[in-house]
Amino acid sequence: MTMMNRRRFLAGATAALGTSTLAACGGPVSLPQSLESVAPGARGEPRRGGVLYFGLSTDPANLDPHVSTGSASDYLRQMSYNGLLQYDGDGEIVADLAADHGWSDRTTYKVTLRPEVSFHDGSLLTAEDVVFSFRRILDEKTVATSGPLLDMVETVEAADRRTVVFRLKQPDVTLPFALAAPSSNIVSKKWIESGADTKTQVMGTGPFRFVERIPGVSTTFVRFDDYFEPELPYLNAIVFQPMADDYARVTALRTATVDMIDYVPATHVDVITENPRLRFVSDSSFGFGFVGFVTTQPPFDDVRVRKAIALSINRPSVLETAMLGHGKPIDGSLMPSAFARYPRKLDRTLRYDPEQARYLLKRAGQEGLALPVVTTSSYSVIARPAQSMLPGLRAAGLRVNLNQQEWLTFRASVEARKFPVHSWGTAPTFGDPAALKDFIGSAGTFTRNLDFKDERIDELLASARRTTDPGLRDEMYLDVETRALDLLPMTYTVRREQGEAHSDRVRGFEHPPKGAWTGVALRRTWMERS
Amino acid sequence: MTRFLLQRLGQAVAQLLIVGSIVFFLVRLIPGDPARAALGETATEEQVAQTREAMHLNDSFASQFFGFWGRLFQGDLGTSLVSGREVMQDLPSRLGNSLELVLVSLALALLIGVLLGRIAATRADRPADHALVAGSILGISLPVFVVGALLLMVFAILYPILPPQRFTSPLEDPLTHLQTLVLPVVTLTAASCAVITRMTRSAMLETLTADYVRTARSKGLVESKVVNRHALRTAMVPVVSTATVELTTLIGSTVLVETIFGWPGVSSLLMDAVGQRDYPVIQAVVLSVATIVILVNLIGDLVVRFLDPRTEES
């Protein structure tokens, strides 16, 4: 083979590789440049236009209107779908597709729909669509996130073209919360019955039309011009870009690669608040950490051992170390003051007391107890508090061994009760003390990993859902929280400051102090001209 | 040559069958459940069980295994269990994005590494050589996530002369695309360049003392011709072999680089799929990357044969 041939071979191979690479290159859907422009207007007044680039902490698993995989997936869903109710900027429940809503009697809730609401395909919303949507949610095959929240519903019926009636098995004050949940969306009966793939396609009545989703790259929405609130949305388009890594997400905001991010990690809050170009909006009501015990596994079936561990957690120190002080320690009740009357008298029930912890362990015959704890390394909001608890636990003489596992491995370990103690972090489903059932009610999402059942707590939780008198409900939930602190199936650690950050060009975005983490605020968000 | 090619292609098919089968079994041994990933943390155990059934995860292992290979032989890489999208909808573009990063980085690393290695070898034991050796040790020692984070901090935040841009397709806006390429490519190039510099230096130090080089000098050839035509060309044989190994390392490094710079490549697709136990996506990505690595090694062997015909004879 001659030298020329060798050169030709190398040049040809390089060109072929380069061409195939270029041909294959793909990225987010490109939007017309014209969408980026923002209309002129008075300073501080909402104006039309602009594209918001949003760095999202998680790439949602899929786009099904009724299956939520967390707050990040709710953001996407709420661009193109509406519920009957929603949360406003203060976290209060207000109408969404409903023109009117309320209790007709103690077990009947009536919703009248707004007139002339269009789906993105041009068809009009009817009560039949709403009935179909809730039957789909209640159908076990859908595995809808709101399904368990609506377990009190007996029937959903259309009284006429614009009126929907919910009949309950028994009175239940949590129905409006379930109707406002980010995954209680209304879909087109015709569209679903036509065989649409709801995992990959989106078609609702929401303020933005779905353009395309490329998993791991972007999900793009453009303004829906026939939205029922004619002035909304202000933005021309929103592009969500998944950025799971905390550092990458915050850097993308700092370098203006994106205009907004969710799930600002506590360790980066100061960097953002010190930057004059950036804004941080948050609450301290929702996200919290907890340590759960498998209450049937010796020696954790002994409440003295569980209490000793609870007293060994130096919560102020955990908050300072893990969250750089962004949050609050929880040494009393779980429900924050934003949700209901906060039982201040329970504060300091579990203040750090390693001496008392040692004494309790001695009484239980468990001095120097080996304590295998599992947590996940996948999310810093969970891993960091778990790591920061260790000095306190060791000070009480516990021989703690922290196992950090990847998220789904951790979930499998917890569900299989492979470790008697786990350290986790989550948030209530909605802003009402009724959400306590998930954590201490025997059928609760998190309680089932603890093998915990207390009839008194179950009775109180069930009664409080049926009671409309706010004072009586407060008393019932005080009893629930007090009993939970006595029995300690889990012990709470810190409540974290959780929120979004955005550039100062982004205006009108409100992070609700209660209600639920929700993306509906993006419907009212607008951009200043750059 | 034909026999060699057929032999290697046969080996490649066998290797892919083994890789595919190992991956099929390994991913199913990892604890965790794609059904749980698709439903979120509030799903009940009953809901997870229903979804497992719908995803055919309760089918027998044999049925899943032969189904996987049967579909693959028909060119069907399957459908994502989590997103519901066909794997082929996303894989080519993501693979293309990663290949672009890797190939551009490798080309730069070869260009700079060979040049620096030549300088170091021809100035052996002089300050330039010492500086280049120290620099290459530093380049090899620094992990890509440290280099990437430092570059981002310095050139994107402190002195924003190279701010990262939103990823743009080269077909859509080549200039913006090139801008987005700079920092991740520099990050990837750093370590590979250091390896190639060291390899070129040591190979050239050997060839510069070879008899045929002494003969060339004694014939009165100018030094640059002696070095470039005689010493460097022969020294390229181990460098090409190193480059093929480096390509594999670069593909591995893209996992971190794509995360740091938000590059929508195949590594981030794989990471997401592993996090969600999305078996069809994991299998498709691993098989694709394995195919590329096997092909690159084959091409590397062919290039070595072209550069040094003695290997063909042997």
Coordinates of N, CA and C in Angstrom, one line a residue, chain B residues 34-148:
Chain B
P34 N -37.9 -0.4 38.0 CA -38.3 0.6 37.1 C -39.8 1.1 37.3
A35 N -40.6 0.2 37.8 CA -42.0 0.5 38.1 C -42.0 1.6 39.2
R36 N -41.2 1.5 40.2 CA -41.1 2.5 41.2 C -40.7 3.9 40.6
A37 N -39.7 3.8 39.7 CA -39.1 5.0 39.1 C -40.2 5.7 38.3
A38 N -41.1 4.9 37.7 CA -42.1 5.5 36.8 C -43.3 6.1 37.6
L39 N -43.4 5.7 38.8 CA -44.5 6.1 39.6 C -44.3 7.1 40.7
G40 N -43.0 7.3 41.1 CA -42.7 8.2 42.2 C -42.9 7.7 43.5
E41 N -42.5 8.5 44.5 CA -42.4 8.0 45.9 C -43.7 7.7 46.6
T42 N -44.8 8.3 46.1 CA -46.1 8.2 46.9 C -46.9 7.0 46.4
A43 N -46.4 6.3 45.4 CA -47.1 5.1 44.9 C -47.2 4.0 45.9
T44 N -48.4 3.4 46.0 CA -48.6 2.3 46.9 C -47.9 1.0 46.4
E45 N -47.8 0.0 47.2 CA -47.2 -1.2 46.8 C -48.0 -1.9 45.7
E46 N -49.4 -1.7 45.9 CA -50.3 -2.3 44.9 C -50.1 -1.7 43.5
Q47 N -49.9 -0.4 43.6 CA -49.7 0.4 42.3 C -48.4 -0.1 41.6
V48 N -47.4 -0.2 42.4 CA -46.1 -0.7 41.9 C -46.2 -2.1 41.3
A49 N -46.9 -2.9 42.0 CA -47.1 -4.3 41.5 C -47.9 -4.3 40.2
Q50 N -48.9 -3.5 40.0 CA -49.7 -3.4 38.8 C -48.8 -2.9 37.6
T51 N -48.0 -1.9 37.9 CA -47.1 -1.4 36.9 C -46.0 -2.4 36.5
R52 N -45.5 -3.2 37.4 CA -44.5 -4.2 37.1 C -45.1 -5.2 36.1
E53 N -46.4 -5.5 36.4 CA -47.1 -6.5 35.5 C -47.2 -5.9 34.1
A54 N -47.6 -4.6 34.1 CA -47.8 -3.9 32.8 C -46.5 -3.8 32.0
M55 N -45.4 -3.7 32.7 CA -44.1 -3.6 32.1 C -43.5 -4.9 31.7
H56 N -44.2 -6.0 31.9 CA -43.8 -7.4 31.7 C -42.6 -7.8 32.5
L57 N -42.4 -7.1 33.6 CA -41.2 -7.5 34.5 C -41.4 -8.8 35.2
N58 N -42.7 -9.2 35.3 CA -43.0 -10.5 36.0 C -42.9 -11.7 35.0
D59 N -42.7 -11.4 33.7 CA -42.5 -12.5 32.8 C -41.2 -13.3 33.2
S60 N -41.1 -14.5 32.7 CA -40.0 -15.3 33.0 C -38.7 -14.7 32.5
F61 N -37.6 -15.0 33.1 CA -36.3 -14.4 32.7 C -36.0 -14.9 31.2
A62 N -36.3 -16.2 31.0 CA -36.0 -16.7 29.6 C -36.8 -15.9 28.6
S63 N -38.1 -15.7 28.9 CA -38.9 -15.0 27.9 C -38.4 -13.6 27.7
Q64 N -38.0 -12.9 28.8 CA -37.5 -11.6 28.6 C -36.2 -11.6 27.8
F65 N -35.3 -12.6 28.1 CA -34.0 -12.7 27.5 C -34.1 -12.9 25.9
F66 N -34.9 -13.9 25.6 CA -35.0 -14.3 24.2 C -35.8 -13.2 23.4
G67 N -36.8 -12.6 24.1 CA -37.5 -11.5 23.5 C -36.6 -10.3 23.2
F68 N -35.6 -10.1 24.1 CA -34.7 -9.0 23.9 C -33.8 -9.2 22.6
W69 N -33.3 -10.4 22.5 CA -32.4 -10.8 21.4 C -33.2 -10.9 20.1
G70 N -34.4 -11.4 20.2 CA -35.3 -11.5 19.0 C -35.6 -10.2 18.4
R71 N -35.9 -9.2 19.3 CA -36.3 -7.9 18.8 C -35.0 -7.2 18.3
L72 N -33.9 -7.4 18.9 CA -32.6 -6.8 18.5 C -32.2 -7.3 17.1
F73 N -32.4 -8.6 16.8 CA -32.0 -9.1 15.5 C -32.9 -8.5 14.4
Q74 N -34.1 -8.0 14.9 CA -35.0 -7.4 13.9 C -34.8 -5.9 13.8
G75 N -33.7 -5.4 14.5 CA -33.4 -4.0 14.5 C -34.2 -3.2 15.5
D76 N -34.9 -3.8 16.4 CA -35.7 -3.1 17.4 C -35.0 -3.1 18.7
L77 N -34.6 -1.9 19.1 CA -33.9 -1.8 20.4 C -34.8 -1.7 21.6
G78 N -36.1 -1.7 21.3 CA -37.1 -1.7 22.4 C -37.6 -0.3 22.7
T79 N -38.5 -0.3 23.8 CA -39.1 1.0 24.2 C -38.8 1.2 25.6
S80 N -38.5 2.5 26.0 CA -38.2 2.8 27.3 C -39.3 2.5 28.3
L81 N -39.0 1.8 29.3 CA -40.0 1.4 30.3 C -40.6 2.6 31.0
V82 N -39.8 3.6 31.1 CA -40.2 4.8 32.0 C -40.8 5.9 31.1
S83 N -40.2 6.3 30.0 CA -40.7 7.4 29.3 C -41.7 6.9 28.2
G84 N -41.7 5.6 27.9 CA -42.6 5.1 26.9 C -42.2 5.4 25.4
R85 N -41.0 6.0 25.3 CA -40.5 6.3 23.9 C -39.6 5.2 23.4
E86 N -39.6 5.0 22.1 CA -38.8 4.0 21.5 C -37.3 4.5 21.6
V87 N -36.5 3.5 22.0 CA -35.1 3.9 22.3 C -34.4 4.5 21.0
M88 N -34.8 4.1 19.8 CA -34.2 4.6 18.6 C -34.6 6.1 18.4
Q89 N -35.6 6.6 19.1 CA -35.9 8.0 18.9 C -34.8 8.9 19.5
D90 N -34.2 8.4 20.6 CA -33.2 9.2 21.3 C -31.8 8.8 21.1
L91 N -31.6 7.5 20.9 CA -30.2 7.0 20.9 C -29.3 7.6 19.9
P92 N -29.7 7.7 18.6 CA -28.7 8.2 17.6 C -28.2 9.6 17.8
S93 N -29.1 10.5 18.2 CA -28.7 11.9 18.4 C -27.8 12.0 19.6
R94 N -28.2 11.3 20.7 CA -27.4 11.4 21.9 C -26.0 10.8 21.7
L95 N -25.9 9.7 20.9 CA -24.7 9.0 20.6 C -23.8 10.0 19.7
G96 N -24.5 10.6 18.8 CA -23.8 11.6 17.9 C -23.2 12.7 18.7
N97 N -23.9 13.2 19.7 CA -23.4 14.3 20.5 C -22.2 13.9 21.3
S98 N -22.2 12.7 21.9 CA -21.1 12.2 22.6 C -19.9 12.0 21.7
L99 N -20.2 11.4 20.6 CA -19.1 11.1 19.6 C -18.4 12.3 19.2
E100 N -19.2 13.4 19.0 CA -18.6 14.6 18.6 C -17.6 15.1 19.7
L101 N -18.0 15.1 20.9 CA -17.1 15.5 22.0 C -15.9 14.7 22.0
V102 N -16.1 13.4 21.9 CA -14.9 12.5 22.1 C -14.0 12.6 20.9
L103 N -14.5 12.6 19.7 CA -13.6 12.7 18.5 C -12.9 14.0 18.4
V104 N -13.6 15.1 18.7 CA -12.9 16.4 18.6 C -11.8 16.4 19.7
S105 N -12.1 15.9 20.9 CA -11.1 15.9 22.0 C -9.9 15.1 21.6
L106 N -10.2 13.9 21.0 CA -9.1 13.0 20.7 C -8.3 13.6 19.6
A107 N -8.9 14.2 18.6 CA -8.1 14.8 17.5 C -7.2 15.9 18.1
L108 N -7.8 16.7 19.0 CA -7.0 17.8 19.6 C -5.8 17.2 20.4
A109 N -6.2 16.2 21.2 CA -5.2 15.6 22.1 C -4.1 15.0 21.3
L110 N -4.4 14.4 20.1 CA -3.4 13.8 19.2 C -2.5 14.9 18.6
L111 N -3.1 15.9 18.2 CA -2.4 17.0 17.5 C -1.4 17.7 18.5
I112 N -2.0 18.1 19.7 CA -1.2 18.8 20.7 C -0.2 17.8 21.3
G113 N -0.7 16.6 21.7 CA 0.1 15.7 22.4 C 1.4 15.2 21.6
V114 N 1.2 15.0 20.3 CA 2.3 14.6 19.4 C 3.3 15.7 19.3
L115 N 2.8 16.9 19.1 CA 3.6 18.1 19.0 C 4.5 18.3 20.3
L116 N 3.8 18.2 21.4 CA 4.5 18.4 22.7 C 5.5 17.3 23.0
G117 N 5.1 16.1 22.6 CA 5.9 14.9 22.9 C 7.2 15.0 22.0
R118 N 7.0 15.5 20.8 CA 8.1 15.7 19.9 C 9.1 16.7 20.5
I119 N 8.5 17.8 21.0 CA 9.4 18.9 21.6 C 10.1 18.3 22.8
A120 N 9.4 17.6 23.6 CA 10.1 17.0 24.8 C 11.2 16.1 24.5
A121 N 10.9 15.2 23.4 CA 11.9 14.2 23.1 C 13.2 14.8 22.5
T122 N 12.9 15.8 21.6 CA 14.1 16.5 21.0 C 14.9 17.4 21.9
R123 N 14.3 17.7 23.1 CA 15.0 18.6 24.0 C 15.1 17.8 25.4
A124 N 15.4 16.5 25.2 CA 15.4 15.7 26.4 C 16.4 16.2 27.5
D125 N 15.9 16.1 28.7 CA 16.7 16.6 29.9 C 17.0 18.1 29.9
R126 N 16.3 18.8 29.1 CA 16.4 20.3 29.2 C 15.2 20.9 29.8
P127 N 15.2 22.2 30.1 CA 14.1 22.7 30.9 C 12.7 22.5 30.2
A128 N 12.7 22.6 28.9 CA 11.4 22.4 28.2 C 10.9 21.0 28.4
D129 N 11.8 20.1 28.4 CA 11.4 18.7 28.6 C 10.9 18.5 30.0
H130 N 11.6 19.0 31.0 CA 11.2 18.9 32.4 C 9.8 19.5 32.6
A131 N 9.6 20.7 32.0 CA 8.3 21.4 32.1 C 7.2 20.6 31.5
L132 N 7.5 20.0 30.3 CA 6.4 19.2 29.7 C 6.1 18.0 30.4
V133 N 7.1 17.3 31.0 CA 6.9 16.1 31.7 C 6.1 16.4 33.0
A134 N 6.4 17.5 33.7 CA 5.7 17.9 34.9 C 4.3 18.2 34.5
G135 N 4.1 19.0 33.4 CA 2.7 19.3 33.0 C 1.9 18.1 32.6
S136 N 2.5 17.1 32.0 CA 1.7 15.9 31.6 C 1.4 15.1 32.8
I137 N 2.3 15.1 33.8 CA 1.9 14.4 35.1 C 0.7 15.0 35.7
L138 N 0.7 16.4 35.7 CA -0.4 17.1 36.3 C -1.7 16.8 35.5
G139 N -1.6 16.8 34.2 CA -2.7 16.6 33.4 C -3.3 15.2 33.6
I140 N -2.4 14.2 33.8 CA -2.9 12.8 34.1 C -3.5 12.7 35.5
S141 N -3.0 13.5 36.4 CA -3.4 13.4 37.8 C -4.8 14.0 38.1
L142 N -5.0 15.1 37.4 CA -6.3 15.8 37.7 C -7.5 15.1 37.1
P143 N -8.5 14.8 37.9 CA -9.7 14.1 37.4 C -10.5 15.1 36.6
V144 N -11.2 14.6 35.6 CA -12.0 15.5 34.7 C -13.0 16.4 35.4
F145 N -13.6 15.9 36.5 CA -14.6 16.7 37.2 C -13.9 17.9 37.8
V146 N -12.7 17.7 38.3 CA -12.0 18.9 38.9 C -11.6 19.9 37.8
V147 N -11.1 19.4 36.6 CA -10.7 20.3 35.5 C -12.0 21.0 35.0
G148 N -13.0 20.3 34.8 CA -14.3 20.8 34.3 C -14.8 21.9 35.2

